[in-house]
PDB file of C-alpha atoms in Angstrom:
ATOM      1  CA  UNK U   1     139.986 102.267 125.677  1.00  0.00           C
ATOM      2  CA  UNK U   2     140.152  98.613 124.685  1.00  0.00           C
ATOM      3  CA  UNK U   3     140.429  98.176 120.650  1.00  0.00           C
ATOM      4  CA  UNK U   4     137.213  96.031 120.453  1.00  0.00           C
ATOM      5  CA  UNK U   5     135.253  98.496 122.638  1.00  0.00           C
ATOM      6  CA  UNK U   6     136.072 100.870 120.179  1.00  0.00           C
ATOM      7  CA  UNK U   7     135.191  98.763 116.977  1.00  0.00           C
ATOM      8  CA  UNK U   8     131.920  98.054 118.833  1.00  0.00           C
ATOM      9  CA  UNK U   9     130.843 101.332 119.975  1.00  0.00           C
ATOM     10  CA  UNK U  10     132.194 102.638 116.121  1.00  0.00           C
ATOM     11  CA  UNK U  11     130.097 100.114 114.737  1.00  0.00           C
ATOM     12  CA  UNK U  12     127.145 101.033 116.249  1.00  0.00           C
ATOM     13  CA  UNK U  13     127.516 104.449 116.170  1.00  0.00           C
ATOM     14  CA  UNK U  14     127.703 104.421 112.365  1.00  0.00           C
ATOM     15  CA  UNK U  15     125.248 101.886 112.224  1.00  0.00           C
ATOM     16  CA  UNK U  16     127.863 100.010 109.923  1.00  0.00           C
ATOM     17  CA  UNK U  17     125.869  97.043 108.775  1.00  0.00           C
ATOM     18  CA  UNK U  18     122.571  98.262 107.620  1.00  0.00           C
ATOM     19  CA  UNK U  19     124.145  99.405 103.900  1.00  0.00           C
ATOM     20  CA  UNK U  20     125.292  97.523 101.271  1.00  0.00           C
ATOM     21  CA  UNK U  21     128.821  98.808 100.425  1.00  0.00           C
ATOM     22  CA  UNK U  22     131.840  98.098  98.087  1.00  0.00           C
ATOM     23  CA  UNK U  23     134.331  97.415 101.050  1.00  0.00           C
ATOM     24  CA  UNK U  24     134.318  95.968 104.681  1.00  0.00           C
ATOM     25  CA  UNK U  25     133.457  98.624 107.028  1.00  0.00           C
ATOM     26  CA  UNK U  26     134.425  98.987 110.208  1.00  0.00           C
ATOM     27  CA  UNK U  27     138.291  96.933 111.442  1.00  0.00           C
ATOM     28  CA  UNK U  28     140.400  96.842 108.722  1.00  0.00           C
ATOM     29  CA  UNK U  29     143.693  96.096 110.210  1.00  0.00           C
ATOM     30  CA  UNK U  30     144.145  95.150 114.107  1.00  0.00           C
ATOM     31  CA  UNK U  31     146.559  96.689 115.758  1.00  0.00           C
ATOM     32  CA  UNK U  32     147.562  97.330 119.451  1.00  0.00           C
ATOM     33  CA  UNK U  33     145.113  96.227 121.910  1.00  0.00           C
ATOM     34  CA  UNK U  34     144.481  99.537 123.705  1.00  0.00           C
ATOM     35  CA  UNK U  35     143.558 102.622 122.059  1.00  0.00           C
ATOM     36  CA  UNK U  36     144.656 106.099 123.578  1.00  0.00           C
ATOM     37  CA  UNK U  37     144.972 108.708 120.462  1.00  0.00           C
ATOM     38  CA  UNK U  38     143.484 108.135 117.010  1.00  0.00           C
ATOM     39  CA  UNK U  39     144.602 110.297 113.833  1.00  0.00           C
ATOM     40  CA  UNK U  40     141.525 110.643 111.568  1.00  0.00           C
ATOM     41  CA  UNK U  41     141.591 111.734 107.795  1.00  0.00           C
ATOM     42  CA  UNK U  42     139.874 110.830 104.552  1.00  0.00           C
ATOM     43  CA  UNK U  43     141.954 108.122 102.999  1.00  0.00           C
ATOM     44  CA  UNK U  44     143.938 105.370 104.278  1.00  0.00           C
ATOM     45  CA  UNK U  45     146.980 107.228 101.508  1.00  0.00           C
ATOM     46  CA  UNK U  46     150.731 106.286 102.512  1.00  0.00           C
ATOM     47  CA  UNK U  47     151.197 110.081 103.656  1.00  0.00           C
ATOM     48  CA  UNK U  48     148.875 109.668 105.921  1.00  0.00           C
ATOM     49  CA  UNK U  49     149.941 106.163 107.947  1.00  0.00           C
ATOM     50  CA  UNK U  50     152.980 107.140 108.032  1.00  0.00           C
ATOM     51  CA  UNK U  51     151.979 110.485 109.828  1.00  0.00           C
ATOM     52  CA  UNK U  52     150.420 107.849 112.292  1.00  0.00           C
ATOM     53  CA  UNK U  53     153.365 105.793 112.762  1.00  0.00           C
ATOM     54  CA  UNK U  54     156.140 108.834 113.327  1.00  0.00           C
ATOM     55  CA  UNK U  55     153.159 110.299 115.833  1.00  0.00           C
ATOM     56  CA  UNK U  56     153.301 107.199 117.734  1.00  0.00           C
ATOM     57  CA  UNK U  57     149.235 106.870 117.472  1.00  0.00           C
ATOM     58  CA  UNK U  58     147.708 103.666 117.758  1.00  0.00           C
ATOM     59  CA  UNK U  59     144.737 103.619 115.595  1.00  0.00           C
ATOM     60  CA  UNK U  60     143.482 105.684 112.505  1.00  0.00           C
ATOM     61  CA  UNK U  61     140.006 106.170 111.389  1.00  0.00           C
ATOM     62  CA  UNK U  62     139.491 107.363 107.871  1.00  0.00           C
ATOM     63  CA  UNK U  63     136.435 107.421 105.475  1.00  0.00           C
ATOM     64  CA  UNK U  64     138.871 105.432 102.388  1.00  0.00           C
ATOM     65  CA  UNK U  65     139.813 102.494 103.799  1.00  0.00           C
ATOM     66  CA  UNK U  66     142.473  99.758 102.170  1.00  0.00           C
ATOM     67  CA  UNK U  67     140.328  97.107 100.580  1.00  0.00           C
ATOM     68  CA  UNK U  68     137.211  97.098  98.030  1.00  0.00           C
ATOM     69  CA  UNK U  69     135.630  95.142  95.959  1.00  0.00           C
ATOM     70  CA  UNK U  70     137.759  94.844  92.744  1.00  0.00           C
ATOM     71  CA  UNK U  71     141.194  95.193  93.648  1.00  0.00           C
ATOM     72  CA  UNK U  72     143.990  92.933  92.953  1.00  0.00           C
ATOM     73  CA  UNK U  73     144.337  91.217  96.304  1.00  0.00           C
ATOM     74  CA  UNK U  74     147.799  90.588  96.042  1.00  0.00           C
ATOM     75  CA  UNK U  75     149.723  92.677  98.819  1.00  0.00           C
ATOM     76  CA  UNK U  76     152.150  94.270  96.389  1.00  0.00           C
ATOM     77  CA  UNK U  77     154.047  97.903  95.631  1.00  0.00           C
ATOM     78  CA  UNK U  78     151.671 100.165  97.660  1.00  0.00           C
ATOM     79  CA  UNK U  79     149.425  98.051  99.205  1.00  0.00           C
ATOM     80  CA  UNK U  80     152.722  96.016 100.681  1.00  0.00           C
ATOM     81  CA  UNK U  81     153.979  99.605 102.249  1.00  0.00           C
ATOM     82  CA  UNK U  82     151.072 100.755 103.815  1.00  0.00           C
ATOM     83  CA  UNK U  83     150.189  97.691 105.561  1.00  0.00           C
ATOM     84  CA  UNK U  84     153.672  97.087 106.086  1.00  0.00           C
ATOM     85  CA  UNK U  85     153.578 100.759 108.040  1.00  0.00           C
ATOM     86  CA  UNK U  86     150.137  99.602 109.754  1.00  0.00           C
ATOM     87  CA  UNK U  87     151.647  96.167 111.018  1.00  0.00           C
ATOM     88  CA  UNK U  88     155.194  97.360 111.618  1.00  0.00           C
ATOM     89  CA  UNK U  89     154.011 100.357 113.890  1.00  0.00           C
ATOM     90  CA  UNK U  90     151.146  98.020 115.693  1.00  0.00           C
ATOM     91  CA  UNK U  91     148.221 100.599 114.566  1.00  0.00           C
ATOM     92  CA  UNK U  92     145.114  99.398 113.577  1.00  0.00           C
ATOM     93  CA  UNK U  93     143.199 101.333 110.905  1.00  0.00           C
ATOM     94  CA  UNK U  94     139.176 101.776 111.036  1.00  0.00           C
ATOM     95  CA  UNK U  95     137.640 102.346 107.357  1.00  0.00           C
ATOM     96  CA  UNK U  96     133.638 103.648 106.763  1.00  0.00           C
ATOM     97  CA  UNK U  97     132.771 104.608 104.033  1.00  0.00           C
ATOM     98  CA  UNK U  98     128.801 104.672 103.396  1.00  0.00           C
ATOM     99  CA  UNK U  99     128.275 104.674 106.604  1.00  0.00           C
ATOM    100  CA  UNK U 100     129.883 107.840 107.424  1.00  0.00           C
ATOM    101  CA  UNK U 101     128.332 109.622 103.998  1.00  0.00           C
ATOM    102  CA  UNK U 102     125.045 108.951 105.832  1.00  0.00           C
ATOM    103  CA  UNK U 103     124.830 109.468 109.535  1.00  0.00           C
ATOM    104  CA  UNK U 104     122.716 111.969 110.449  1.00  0.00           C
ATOM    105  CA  UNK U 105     124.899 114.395 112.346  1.00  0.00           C
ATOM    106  CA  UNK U 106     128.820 113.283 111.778  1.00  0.00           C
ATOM    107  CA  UNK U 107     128.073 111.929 107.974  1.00  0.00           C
ATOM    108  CA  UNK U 108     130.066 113.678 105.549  1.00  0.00           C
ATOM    109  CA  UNK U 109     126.872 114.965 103.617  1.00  0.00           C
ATOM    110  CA  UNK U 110     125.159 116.342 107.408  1.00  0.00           C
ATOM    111  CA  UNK U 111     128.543 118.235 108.106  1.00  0.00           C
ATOM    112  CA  UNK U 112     128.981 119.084 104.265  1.00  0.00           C
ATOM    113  CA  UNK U 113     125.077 121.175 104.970  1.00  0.00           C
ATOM    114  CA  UNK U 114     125.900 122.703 108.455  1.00  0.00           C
ATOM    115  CA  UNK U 115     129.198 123.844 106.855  1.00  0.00           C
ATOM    116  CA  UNK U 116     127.204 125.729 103.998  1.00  0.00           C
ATOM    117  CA  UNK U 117     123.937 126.540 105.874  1.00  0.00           C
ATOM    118  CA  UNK U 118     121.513 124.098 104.275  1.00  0.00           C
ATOM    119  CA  UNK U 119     118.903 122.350 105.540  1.00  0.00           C
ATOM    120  CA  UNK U 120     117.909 119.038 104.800  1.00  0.00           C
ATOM    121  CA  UNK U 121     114.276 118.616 104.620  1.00  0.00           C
ATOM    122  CA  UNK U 122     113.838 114.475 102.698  1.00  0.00           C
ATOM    123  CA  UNK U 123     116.493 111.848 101.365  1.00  0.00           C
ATOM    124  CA  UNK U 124     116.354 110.474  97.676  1.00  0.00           C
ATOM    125  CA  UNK U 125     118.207 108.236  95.560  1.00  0.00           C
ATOM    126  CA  UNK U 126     120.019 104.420  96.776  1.00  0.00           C
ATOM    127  CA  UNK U 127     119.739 103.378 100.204  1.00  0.00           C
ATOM    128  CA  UNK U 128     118.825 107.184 100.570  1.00  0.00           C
ATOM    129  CA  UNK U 129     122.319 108.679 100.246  1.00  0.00           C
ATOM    130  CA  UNK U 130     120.972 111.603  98.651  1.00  0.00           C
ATOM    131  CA  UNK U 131     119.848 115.225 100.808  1.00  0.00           C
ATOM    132  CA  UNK U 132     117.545 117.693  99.198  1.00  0.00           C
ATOM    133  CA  UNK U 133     116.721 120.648 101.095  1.00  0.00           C
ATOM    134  CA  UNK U 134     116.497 124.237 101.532  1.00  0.00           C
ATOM    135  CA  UNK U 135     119.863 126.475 100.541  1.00  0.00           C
ATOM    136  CA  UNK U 136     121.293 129.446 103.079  1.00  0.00           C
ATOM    137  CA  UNK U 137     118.534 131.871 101.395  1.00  0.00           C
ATOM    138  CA  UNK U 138     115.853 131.109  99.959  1.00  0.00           C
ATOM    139  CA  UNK U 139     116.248 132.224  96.235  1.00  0.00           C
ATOM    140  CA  UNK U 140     120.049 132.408  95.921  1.00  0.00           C
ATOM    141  CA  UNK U 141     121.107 131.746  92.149  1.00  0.00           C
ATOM    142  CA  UNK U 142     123.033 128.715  91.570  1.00  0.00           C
ATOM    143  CA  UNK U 143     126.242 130.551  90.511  1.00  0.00           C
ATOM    144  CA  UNK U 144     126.151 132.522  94.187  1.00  0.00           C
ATOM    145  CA  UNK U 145     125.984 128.810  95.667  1.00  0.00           C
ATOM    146  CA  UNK U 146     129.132 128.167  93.660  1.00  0.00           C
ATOM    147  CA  UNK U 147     130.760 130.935  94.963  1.00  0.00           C
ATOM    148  CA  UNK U 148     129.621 130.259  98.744  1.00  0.00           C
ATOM    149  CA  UNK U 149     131.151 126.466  98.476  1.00  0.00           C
ATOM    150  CA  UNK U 150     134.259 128.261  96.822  1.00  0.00           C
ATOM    151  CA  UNK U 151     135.141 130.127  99.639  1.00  0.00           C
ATOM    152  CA  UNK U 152     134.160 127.752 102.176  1.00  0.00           C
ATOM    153  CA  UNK U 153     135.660 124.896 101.048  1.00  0.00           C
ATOM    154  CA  UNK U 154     139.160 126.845  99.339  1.00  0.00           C
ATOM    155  CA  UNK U 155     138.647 124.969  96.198  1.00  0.00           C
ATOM    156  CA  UNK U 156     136.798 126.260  92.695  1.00  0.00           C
ATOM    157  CA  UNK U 157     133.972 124.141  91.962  1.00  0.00           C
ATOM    158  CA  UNK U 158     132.648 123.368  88.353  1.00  0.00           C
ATOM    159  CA  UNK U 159     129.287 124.773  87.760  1.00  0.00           C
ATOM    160  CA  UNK U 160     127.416 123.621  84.638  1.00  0.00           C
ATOM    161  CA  UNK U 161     124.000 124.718  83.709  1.00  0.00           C
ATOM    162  CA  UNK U 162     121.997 127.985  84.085  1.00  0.00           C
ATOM    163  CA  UNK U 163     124.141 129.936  86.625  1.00  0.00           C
ATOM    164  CA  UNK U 164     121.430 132.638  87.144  1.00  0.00           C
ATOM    165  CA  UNK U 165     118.437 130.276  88.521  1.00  0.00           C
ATOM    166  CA  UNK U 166     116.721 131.252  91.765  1.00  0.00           C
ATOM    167  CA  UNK U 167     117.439 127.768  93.943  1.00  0.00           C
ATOM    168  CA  UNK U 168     114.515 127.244  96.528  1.00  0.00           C
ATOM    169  CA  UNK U 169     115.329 123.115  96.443  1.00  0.00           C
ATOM    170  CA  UNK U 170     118.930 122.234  97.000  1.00  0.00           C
ATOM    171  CA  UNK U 171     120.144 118.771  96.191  1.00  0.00           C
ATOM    172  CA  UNK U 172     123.312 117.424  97.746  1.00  0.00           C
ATOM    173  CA  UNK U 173     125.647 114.027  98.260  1.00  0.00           C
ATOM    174  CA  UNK U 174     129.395 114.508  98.452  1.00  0.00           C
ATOM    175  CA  UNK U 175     132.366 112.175  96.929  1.00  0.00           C
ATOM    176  CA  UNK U 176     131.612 110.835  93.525  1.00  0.00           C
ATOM    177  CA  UNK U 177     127.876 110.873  93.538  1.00  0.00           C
ATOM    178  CA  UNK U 178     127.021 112.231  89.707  1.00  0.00           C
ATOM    179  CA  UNK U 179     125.161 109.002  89.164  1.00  0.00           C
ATOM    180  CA  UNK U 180     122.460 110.640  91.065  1.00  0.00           C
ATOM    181  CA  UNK U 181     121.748 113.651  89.355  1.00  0.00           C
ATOM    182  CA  UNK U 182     118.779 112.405  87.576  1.00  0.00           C
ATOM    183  CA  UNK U 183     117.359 110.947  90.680  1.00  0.00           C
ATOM    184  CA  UNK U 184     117.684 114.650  92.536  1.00  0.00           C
ATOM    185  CA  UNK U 185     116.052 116.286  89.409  1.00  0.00           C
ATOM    186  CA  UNK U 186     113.256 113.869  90.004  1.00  0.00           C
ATOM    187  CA  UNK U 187     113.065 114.250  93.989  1.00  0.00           C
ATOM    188  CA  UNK U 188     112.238 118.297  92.942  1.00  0.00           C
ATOM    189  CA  UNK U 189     115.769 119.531  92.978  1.00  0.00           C
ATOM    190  CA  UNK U 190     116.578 123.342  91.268  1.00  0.00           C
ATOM    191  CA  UNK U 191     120.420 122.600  91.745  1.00  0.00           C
ATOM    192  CA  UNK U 192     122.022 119.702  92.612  1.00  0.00           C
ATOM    193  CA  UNK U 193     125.835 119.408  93.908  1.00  0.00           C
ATOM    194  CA  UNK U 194     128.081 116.258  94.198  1.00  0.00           C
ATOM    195  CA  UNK U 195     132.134 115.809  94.478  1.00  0.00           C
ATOM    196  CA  UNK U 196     132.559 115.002  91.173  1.00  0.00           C
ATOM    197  CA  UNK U 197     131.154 114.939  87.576  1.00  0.00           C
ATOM    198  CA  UNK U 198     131.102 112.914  84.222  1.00  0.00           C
ATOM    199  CA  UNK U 199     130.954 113.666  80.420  1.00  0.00           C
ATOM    200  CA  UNK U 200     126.812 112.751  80.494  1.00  0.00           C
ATOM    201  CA  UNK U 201     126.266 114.612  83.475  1.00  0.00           C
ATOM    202  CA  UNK U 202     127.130 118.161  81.399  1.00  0.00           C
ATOM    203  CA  UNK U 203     124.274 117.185  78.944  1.00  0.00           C
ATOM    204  CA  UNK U 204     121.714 116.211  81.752  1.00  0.00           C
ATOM    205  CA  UNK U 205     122.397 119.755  83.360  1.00  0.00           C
ATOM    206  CA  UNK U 206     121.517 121.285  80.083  1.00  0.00           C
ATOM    207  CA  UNK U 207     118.749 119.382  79.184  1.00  0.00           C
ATOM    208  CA  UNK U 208     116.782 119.428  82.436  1.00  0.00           C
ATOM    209  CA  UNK U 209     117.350 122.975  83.390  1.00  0.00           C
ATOM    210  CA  UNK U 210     118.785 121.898  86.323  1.00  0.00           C
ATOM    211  CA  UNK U 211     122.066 123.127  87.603  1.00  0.00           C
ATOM    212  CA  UNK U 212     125.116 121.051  88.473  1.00  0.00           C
ATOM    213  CA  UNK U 213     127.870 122.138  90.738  1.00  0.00           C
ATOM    214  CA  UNK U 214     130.946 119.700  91.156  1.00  0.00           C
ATOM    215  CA  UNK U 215     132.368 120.735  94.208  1.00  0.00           C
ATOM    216  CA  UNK U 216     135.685 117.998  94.802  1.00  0.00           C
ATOM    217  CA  UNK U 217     135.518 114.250  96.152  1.00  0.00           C
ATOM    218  CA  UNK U 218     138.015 114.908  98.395  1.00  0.00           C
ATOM    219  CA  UNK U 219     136.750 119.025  99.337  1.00  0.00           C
ATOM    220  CA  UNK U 220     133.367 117.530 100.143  1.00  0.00           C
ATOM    221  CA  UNK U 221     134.248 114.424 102.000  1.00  0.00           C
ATOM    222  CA  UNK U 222     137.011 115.746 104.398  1.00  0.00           C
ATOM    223  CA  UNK U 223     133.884 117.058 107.312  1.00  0.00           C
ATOM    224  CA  UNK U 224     132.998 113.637 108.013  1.00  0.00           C
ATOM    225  CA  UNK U 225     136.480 112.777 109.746  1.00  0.00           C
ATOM    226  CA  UNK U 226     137.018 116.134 111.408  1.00  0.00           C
ATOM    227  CA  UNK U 227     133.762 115.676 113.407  1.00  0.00           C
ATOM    228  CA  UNK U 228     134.817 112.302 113.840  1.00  0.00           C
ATOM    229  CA  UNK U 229     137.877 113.305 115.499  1.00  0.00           C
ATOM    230  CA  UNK U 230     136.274 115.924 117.575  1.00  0.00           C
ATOM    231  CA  UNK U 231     133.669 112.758 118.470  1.00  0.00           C
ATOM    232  CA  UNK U 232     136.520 110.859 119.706  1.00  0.00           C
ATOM    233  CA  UNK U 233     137.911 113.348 121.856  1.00  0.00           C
ATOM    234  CA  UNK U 234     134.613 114.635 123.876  1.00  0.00           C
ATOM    235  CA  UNK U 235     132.512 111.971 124.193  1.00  0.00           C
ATOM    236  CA  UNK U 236     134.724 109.197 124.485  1.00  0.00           C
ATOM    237  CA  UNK U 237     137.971 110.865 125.633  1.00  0.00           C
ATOM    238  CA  UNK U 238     140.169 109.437 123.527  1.00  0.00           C
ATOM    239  CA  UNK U 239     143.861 111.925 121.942  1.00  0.00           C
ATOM    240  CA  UNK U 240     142.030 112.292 118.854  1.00  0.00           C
ATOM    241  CA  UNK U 241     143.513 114.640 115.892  1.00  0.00           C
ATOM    242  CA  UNK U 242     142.732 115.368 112.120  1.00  0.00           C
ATOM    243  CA  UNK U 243     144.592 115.895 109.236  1.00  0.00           C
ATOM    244  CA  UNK U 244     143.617 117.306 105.515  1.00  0.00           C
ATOM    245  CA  UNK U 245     145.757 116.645 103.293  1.00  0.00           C
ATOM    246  CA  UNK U 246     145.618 118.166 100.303  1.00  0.00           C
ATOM    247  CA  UNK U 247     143.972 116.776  97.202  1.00  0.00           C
ATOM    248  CA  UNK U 248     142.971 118.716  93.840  1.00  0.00           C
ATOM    249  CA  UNK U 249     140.166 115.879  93.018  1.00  0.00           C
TER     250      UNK U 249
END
């Protein structure tokens, strides 16, 4: 496949320029002009490029791309090696970030609920990130939710708040999405579960009554990619493979 009837057809897929993001979504780097196997994974890290480059691949597609709003643009130290491994090696690298939190059936927060059993029902907070649902079982105490993502996702999450509370509305948005806790509480949400968590969010979770499960940026974000990968392979044929490396945050 041609490298700009990839970018198109990715672009559209993901529906890339409908949200307002912190970084350019979509081509990041241009490699090679054809496009036969694609190594997918969650950040753009030096580990994983250079994976790309010794398995002779000539694109990567990650959810934690190279550039955002912010950052010293001077192409220096770590930035200088892993575009220096991107341009070297000819691979191009594709970066979406919101866009693949939200799509509907290969977003990181859709896989993130088919991977635990929930259903999403409505969408709250900022250009409706946010899923609130039903959990596995109706009922099931927040503290049995914590235990379910434990051994599903091979991480221990942090739960905060009243571990013992029957959950019939389930709250959910993966990576570092603690900023809307108090928007879930107000969508209706018994429990609500993000990547990570901040010194106010502990108080809010005590206040409200409302449970708070931090779950991992990286634990909750890596479905997104896979079913990327396994995109790329059956419907448009490309060598597509994913990696997870590990990361404790």
């Amino acid at each position: 496949m041609q490298l700009t009837e990839l970018g198109g057809h990715l672009d559209t897929l993901l529906d890339a320029s409908r949200l307002k993001d912190y970084c350019p979504n979509g081509l990041q780097v241009e490699g090679r002009a054809e496009v036969r196997r694609v190594l997918c994974g969650v950040t753009a890290s030096q580990a994983l490029l250079d994976l790309a480059a010794t398995g002779a691949y000539d694109a990567v597609f990650v959810h934690h791309g190279l550039f955002w709003k912010g950052d010293d643009g001077r192409v220096t130290g770590f930035r200088r090696r892993r575009l220096h491994t991107l341009l070297a090696n000819d691979i191009s690298l594709f970066a979406y970030h919101l866009p693949l939190d939200v799509h509907p059936e290969l977003g990181n927060t859709a896989q993130l609920a088919r991977l635990m059993g929930w259903q999403g029902t409505a969408r709250f907070a900022d250009q409706e990130l946010g899923w609130i649902g039903r959990p596995a079982r109706e009922g099931e105490r927040a503290d049995e939710i914590a235990r379910a993502l434990a051994l599903r996702l091979g991480r221990e999450p942090l739960l905060v708040g009243d571990g013992e509370r029957p959950v019939r509305r389930i709250a959910w948005c993966t990576g570092g999405a603690q900023g809307f806790f108090e928007q879930a509480i107000l969508a209706g949400a018994e429990l609500y579960v993000s990547g990570e968590i901040s010194e106010p969010t502990v108080h809010l979770a005590r206040e409200s009554g409302v449970p708070y499960i931090a779950a991992g940026h990286h634990a909750t974000e890596r479905y997104g990619a896979r079913a990327m990968a396994h995109y790329l392979n059956e419907v448009l044929g490309l060598e597509a493979s994913f990696v997870d490396l590990d990361n404790p945050v």
